[in-house]
mmCIF file of C-alpha atoms in Angstrom:
data_model
loop_
_atom_site.group_PDB
_atom_site.id
_atom_site.type_symbol
_atom_site.label_atom_id
_atom_site.label_comp_id
_atom_site.label_asym_id
_atom_site.label_seq_id
_atom_site.Cartn_x
_atom_site.Cartn_y
_atom_site.Cartn_z
ATOM 1 C CA GLY A 1 -3.194 -4.526 7.853
ATOM 2 C CA GLU A 2 -4.951 -0.883 7.514
ATOM 3 C CA ASP A 3 -5.911 0.231 4.244
ATOM 4 C CA VAL A 4 -7.238 3.052 2.753
ATOM 5 C CA GLU A 5 -7.941 3.046 -0.894
ATOM 6 C CA GLN A 6 -9.488 5.924 -2.773
ATOM 7 C CA SER A 7 -10.012 6.747 -6.506
ATOM 8 C CA LEU A 8 -6.660 9.170 -7.877
ATOM 9 C CA PHE A 9 -9.029 11.981 -10.095
ATOM 10 C CA LEU A 10 -12.315 13.516 -10.194
ATOM 11 C CA SER A 11 -12.900 16.094 -12.803
ATOM 12 C CA VAL A 12 -16.142 18.405 -11.742
ATOM 13 C CA ARG A 13 -17.898 21.642 -13.223
ATOM 14 C CA GLU A 14 -17.992 24.241 -11.333
ATOM 15 C CA GLY A 15 -21.080 24.335 -9.364
ATOM 16 C CA ASP A 16 -21.788 20.806 -9.742
ATOM 17 C CA SER A 17 -21.763 18.285 -6.827
ATOM 18 C CA SER A 18 -18.623 16.095 -6.168
ATOM 19 C CA VAL A 19 -18.275 13.025 -4.646
ATOM 20 C CA ILE A 20 -15.163 11.682 -3.188
ATOM 21 C CA ASN A 21 -15.333 8.150 -2.141
ATOM 22 C CA CYS A 22 -12.801 6.126 0.153
ATOM 23 C CA THR A 23 -13.000 2.226 1.479
ATOM 24 C CA TYR A 24 -10.952 1.560 4.484
ATOM 25 C CA THR A 25 -10.500 -2.045 5.959
ATOM 26 C CA ASP A 26 -10.304 -1.199 9.801
ATOM 27 C CA SER A 27 -13.405 -1.947 11.346
ATOM 28 C CA SER A 28 -11.950 -0.727 14.554
ATOM 29 C CA SER A 29 -11.671 2.522 13.627
ATOM 30 C CA THR A 30 -12.770 5.107 16.159
ATOM 31 C CA TYR A 31 -13.082 8.953 13.892
ATOM 32 C CA LEU A 32 -12.727 8.753 9.813
ATOM 33 C CA TYR A 33 -11.077 12.094 8.225
ATOM 34 C CA TRP A 34 -11.100 14.195 5.562
ATOM 35 C CA TYR A 35 -7.836 16.199 5.230
ATOM 36 C CA LYS A 36 -7.875 18.680 1.802
ATOM 37 C CA GLN A 37 -3.927 19.227 0.332
ATOM 38 C CA GLU A 38 -3.334 22.156 -1.712
ATOM 39 C CA PRO A 39 -0.505 22.887 -4.054
ATOM 40 C CA GLY A 40 3.231 23.065 -1.783
ATOM 41 C CA ALA A 41 1.539 23.143 1.093
ATOM 42 C CA GLY A 42 0.610 20.481 4.299
ATOM 43 C CA LEU A 43 -2.758 19.218 4.876
ATOM 44 C CA GLN A 44 -5.640 21.221 5.926
ATOM 45 C CA LEU A 45 -8.650 19.028 8.386
ATOM 46 C CA LEU A 46 -11.648 19.481 6.305
ATOM 47 C CA THR A 47 -14.229 17.343 8.897
ATOM 48 C CA TYR A 48 -14.285 13.829 10.487
ATOM 49 C CA ILE A 49 -16.674 11.917 11.362
ATOM 50 C CA PHE A 50 -17.451 9.722 14.895
ATOM 51 C CA SER A 51 -17.760 6.282 13.390
ATOM 52 C CA ASN A 52 -21.226 5.155 15.030
ATOM 53 C CA MET A 53 -22.726 7.998 12.699
ATOM 54 C CA ASP A 54 -24.393 7.842 9.017
ATOM 55 C CA MET A 55 -23.874 11.197 8.368
ATOM 56 C CA LYS A 56 -22.428 14.956 9.125
ATOM 57 C CA GLN A 57 -23.088 18.247 7.219
ATOM 58 C CA ASP A 58 -20.794 21.552 7.726
ATOM 59 C CA GLN A 59 -21.516 23.708 5.137
ATOM 60 C CA ARG A 60 -21.179 22.887 2.016
ATOM 61 C CA LEU A 61 -19.464 19.416 3.219
ATOM 62 C CA THR A 62 -21.484 16.018 3.711
ATOM 63 C CA VAL A 63 -19.778 13.390 5.378
ATOM 64 C CA LEU A 64 -21.643 10.007 4.430
ATOM 65 C CA LEU A 65 -20.076 6.580 6.490
ATOM 66 C CA ASN A 66 -21.510 3.430 5.551
ATOM 67 C CA LYS A 67 -19.692 1.166 8.285
ATOM 68 C CA LYS A 68 -21.198 -1.931 7.418
ATOM 69 C CA ASP A 69 -19.564 -1.643 3.566
ATOM 70 C CA LYS A 70 -16.679 0.340 5.125
ATOM 71 C CA HIS A 71 -17.318 3.110 2.571
ATOM 72 C CA LEU A 72 -16.469 6.760 3.220
ATOM 73 C CA SER A 73 -17.662 9.642 1.058
ATOM 74 C CA LEU A 74 -16.763 13.771 0.850
ATOM 75 C CA ARG A 75 -19.872 15.546 -1.103
ATOM 76 C CA ILE A 76 -19.267 19.096 -2.131
ATOM 77 C CA ALA A 77 -21.902 21.300 -2.762
ATOM 78 C CA ASP A 78 -21.856 23.852 -5.379
ATOM 79 C CA THR A 79 -18.106 22.780 -6.354
ATOM 80 C CA GLN A 80 -15.804 26.354 -6.762
ATOM 81 C CA THR A 81 -12.590 26.485 -8.317
ATOM 82 C CA GLY A 82 -10.928 26.905 -4.977
ATOM 83 C CA ASP A 83 -11.680 23.247 -4.170
ATOM 84 C CA SER A 84 -9.295 22.148 -6.534
ATOM 85 C CA ALA A 85 -6.655 19.996 -4.490
ATOM 86 C CA ILE A 86 -6.271 16.477 -3.208
ATOM 87 C CA TYR A 87 -8.517 15.070 -0.868
ATOM 88 C CA PHE A 88 -7.274 12.842 1.707
ATOM 89 C CA CYS A 89 -9.615 10.288 3.637
ATOM 90 C CA ALA A 90 -7.879 8.609 7.093
ATOM 91 C CA GLU A 91 -8.917 6.491 9.145
ATOM 92 C CA ASP A 92 -7.470 6.203 12.957
ATOM 93 C CA GLY A 93 -7.195 2.268 13.544
ATOM 94 C CA SER A 94 -6.337 -0.582 15.956
ATOM 95 C CA ALA A 95 -2.464 1.655 15.560
ATOM 96 C CA ARG A 96 -4.520 4.508 17.226
ATOM 97 C CA GLN A 97 -2.529 6.009 14.176
ATOM 98 C CA LEU A 98 -3.655 7.341 11.430
ATOM 99 C CA THR A 99 -3.706 6.139 7.923
ATOM 100 C CA PHE A 100 -4.132 7.758 4.530
ATOM 101 C CA GLY A 101 -5.758 7.180 1.623
ATOM 102 C CA SER A 102 -3.967 7.904 -1.957
ATOM 103 C CA GLY A 103 -5.463 11.661 -2.303
ATOM 104 C CA THR A 104 -8.187 12.357 -4.785
ATOM 105 C CA GLN A 105 -6.847 15.099 -6.778
ATOM 106 C CA LEU A 106 -10.145 17.166 -7.566
ATOM 107 C CA THR A 107 -9.774 19.215 -10.262
ATOM 108 C CA VAL A 108 -13.080 21.912 -10.876
ATOM 109 C CA LEU A 109 -13.224 23.297 -14.680
ATOM 110 C CA PRO A 110 -14.974 26.457 -15.249
ATOM 111 C CA GLY B 1 -7.081 27.471 16.573
ATOM 112 C CA ALA B 2 -4.357 25.384 16.736
ATOM 113 C CA VAL B 3 -0.845 25.826 14.366
ATOM 114 C CA VAL B 4 1.497 23.903 13.350
ATOM 115 C CA SER B 5 4.916 25.845 12.220
ATOM 116 C CA GLN B 6 7.573 23.735 10.471
ATOM 117 C CA HIS B 7 10.859 25.613 9.177
ATOM 118 C CA PRO B 8 11.971 25.819 6.809
ATOM 119 C CA SER B 9 9.794 25.540 3.448
ATOM 120 C CA TRP B 10 12.168 24.690 1.353
ATOM 121 C CA VAL B 11 16.032 23.915 1.336
ATOM 122 C CA ILE B 12 18.134 23.060 -0.835
ATOM 123 C CA CYS B 13 21.595 21.592 0.116
ATOM 124 C CA LYS B 14 24.942 19.803 -1.117
ATOM 125 C CA SER B 15 24.977 15.919 -1.313
ATOM 126 C CA GLY B 16 26.644 14.824 1.946
ATOM 127 C CA THR B 17 25.449 17.650 3.862
ATOM 128 C CA SER B 18 23.351 17.679 7.316
ATOM 129 C CA VAL B 19 19.455 19.610 7.258
ATOM 130 C CA LYS B 20 17.317 20.298 10.488
ATOM 131 C CA ILE B 21 13.812 20.708 9.917
ATOM 132 C CA GLU B 22 11.704 22.598 12.681
ATOM 133 C CA CYS B 23 8.358 21.399 13.700
ATOM 134 C CA ARG B 24 6.701 23.821 16.395
ATOM 135 C CA SER B 25 2.892 23.923 17.687
ATOM 136 C CA LEU B 26 2.655 27.519 18.373
ATOM 137 C CA ASP B 27 -0.515 28.079 20.982
ATOM 138 C CA PHE B 28 -0.496 24.097 21.796
ATOM 139 C CA GLN B 29 1.690 21.626 23.702
ATOM 140 C CA ALA B 30 2.339 18.733 21.717
ATOM 141 C CA THR B 31 3.983 15.131 23.627
ATOM 142 C CA THR B 32 3.847 13.868 20.195
ATOM 143 C CA MET B 33 4.405 15.011 16.857
ATOM 144 C CA PHE B 34 4.440 13.213 13.804
ATOM 145 C CA TRP B 35 6.656 12.825 10.771
ATOM 146 C CA TYR B 36 5.928 12.080 7.461
ATOM 147 C CA ARG B 37 7.675 11.996 3.950
ATOM 148 C CA GLN B 38 5.632 12.987 0.852
ATOM 149 C CA PHE B 39 6.820 11.984 -3.160
ATOM 150 C CA PRO B 40 5.121 13.931 -6.183
ATOM 151 C CA LYS B 41 1.363 12.722 -6.684
ATOM 152 C CA GLN B 42 1.639 10.294 -4.021
ATOM 153 C CA SER B 43 0.108 10.036 0.047
ATOM 154 C CA LEU B 44 2.103 10.476 2.760
ATOM 155 C CA MET B 45 4.348 8.142 4.143
ATOM 156 C CA LEU B 46 4.767 7.986 8.310
ATOM 157 C CA MET B 47 8.351 8.076 8.563
ATOM 158 C CA ALA B 48 8.110 8.377 12.908
ATOM 159 C CA THR B 49 6.816 9.124 15.835
ATOM 160 C CA SER B 50 8.212 11.849 17.880
ATOM 161 C CA ASN B 51 7.733 11.532 21.107
ATOM 162 C CA GLU B 52 8.633 14.608 23.653
ATOM 163 C CA GLY B 53 11.309 13.230 26.586
ATOM 164 C CA SER B 54 12.128 9.810 25.111
ATOM 165 C CA LYS B 55 13.258 8.218 21.583
ATOM 166 C CA ALA B 56 11.498 8.195 18.511
ATOM 167 C CA THR B 57 9.221 5.232 17.357
ATOM 168 C CA TYR B 58 10.375 4.958 13.488
ATOM 169 C CA GLU B 59 8.378 2.883 11.458
ATOM 170 C CA GLN B 60 9.800 -0.358 9.403
ATOM 171 C CA GLY B 61 12.254 0.848 6.182
ATOM 172 C CA VAL B 62 13.422 3.992 8.275
ATOM 173 C CA GLU B 63 16.532 4.536 9.108
ATOM 174 C CA LYS B 64 17.016 5.957 12.472
ATOM 175 C CA ASP B 65 20.801 7.600 11.632
ATOM 176 C CA LYS B 66 19.750 8.852 8.516
ATOM 177 C CA PHE B 67 16.664 10.832 9.667
ATOM 178 C CA LEU B 68 17.334 11.701 13.551
ATOM 179 C CA ILE B 69 14.585 12.868 15.724
ATOM 180 C CA ASN B 70 14.584 14.761 18.555
ATOM 181 C CA HIS B 71 11.243 16.002 20.287
ATOM 182 C CA ALA B 72 13.459 18.337 23.229
ATOM 183 C CA SER B 73 10.050 20.276 24.411
ATOM 184 C CA LEU B 74 6.653 19.530 24.297
ATOM 185 C CA THR B 75 6.274 22.145 21.996
ATOM 186 C CA LEU B 76 9.663 21.341 19.308
ATOM 187 C CA SER B 77 10.600 18.546 17.160
ATOM 188 C CA THR B 78 13.227 18.694 14.779
ATOM 189 C CA LEU B 79 14.152 16.160 12.174
ATOM 190 C CA THR B 80 17.675 16.442 10.819
ATOM 191 C CA VAL B 81 18.407 14.351 7.020
ATOM 192 C CA THR B 82 22.313 13.249 7.736
ATOM 193 C CA SER B 83 24.363 12.830 5.179
ATOM 194 C CA ALA B 84 21.851 13.990 2.459
ATOM 195 C CA HIS B 85 21.909 12.514 -0.942
ATOM 196 C CA PRO B 86 19.584 13.392 -3.890
ATOM 197 C CA GLU B 87 17.798 10.005 -2.791
ATOM 198 C CA ASP B 88 16.655 12.394 0.009
ATOM 199 C CA SER B 89 14.985 15.098 -2.120
ATOM 200 C CA SER B 90 11.352 14.760 -0.596
ATOM 201 C CA PHE B 91 8.434 16.835 0.803
ATOM 202 C CA TYR B 92 8.882 16.410 4.439
ATOM 203 C CA ILE B 93 5.490 17.086 6.734
ATOM 204 C CA CYS B 94 5.014 17.026 10.576
ATOM 205 C CA SER B 95 2.264 16.733 12.357
ATOM 206 C CA ALA B 96 0.918 17.823 16.105
ATOM 207 C CA LYS B 97 -2.012 15.824 17.724
ATOM 208 C CA SER B 98 -3.858 19.099 18.851
ATOM 209 C CA TYR B 99 -6.821 17.416 21.064
ATOM 210 C CA SER B 100 -7.501 14.961 23.344
ATOM 211 C CA GLY B 101 -11.049 13.933 21.428
ATOM 212 C CA ALA B 102 -10.702 12.412 18.481
ATOM 213 C CA ASN B 103 -7.300 11.871 16.697
ATOM 214 C CA VAL B 104 -6.685 14.903 14.915
ATOM 215 C CA LEU B 105 -3.719 16.486 13.413
ATOM 216 C CA THR B 106 -2.673 20.015 12.757
ATOM 217 C CA PHE B 107 -0.202 19.557 9.773
ATOM 218 C CA GLY B 108 3.040 21.546 9.566
ATOM 219 C CA ALA B 109 2.980 23.822 5.590
ATOM 220 C CA GLY B 110 5.247 20.698 4.844
ATOM 221 C CA SER B 111 9.748 21.519 4.081
ATOM 222 C CA ARG B 112 10.421 20.506 0.342
ATOM 223 C CA LEU B 113 14.059 19.390 0.410
ATOM 224 C CA THR B 114 16.022 19.602 -2.876
ATOM 225 C CA VAL B 115 19.734 17.587 -2.546
ATOM 226 C CA LEU B 116 21.873 18.113 -5.349
#
């Protein structure tokens, strides 16, 4: 079946770059996504990448996709305290439904 | 942009009572909505796919009679937790597909259910 894995925690200092990694198993994914969840809230779409792309940049966010290794990463440049949240990667595989990773808790230290 | 409104944002009820949660797409039509359950510090667990005008499709292990889903219009889906028990306490989140390209979902803000 489809499986998406992420590390659970990441801590960075304010102003540094954050890199959140994700691996997935379904090679038929069309799009891969990054969502952000702040405490007590729903999920907010940050960005997504089409599976035939290697990289997508949107302001402070850079998504890298290595389709051969089924590895997705999200880089946040100049990380701010407001970036502290849980970040979920997701893929839409053969089931055409989103499968979410376990989420990575990003903590930004002053 | 696409907005999904979920109501109530939190609810406390007594064991044995039923609770209804509403999910509305405010500025777009959603033929399909999704209901998730999220336990503390865990990922989202898809409970069911709600289809306008037809029966919901439930994921394996989710009790249909326990979690009633109704999708009566293109902008409203409801989840009713029937005869709620403390183990049903959780964060419930709905989402809707907001446009036909990428499988992008817009999420509601979630509903925190506490059953006493």
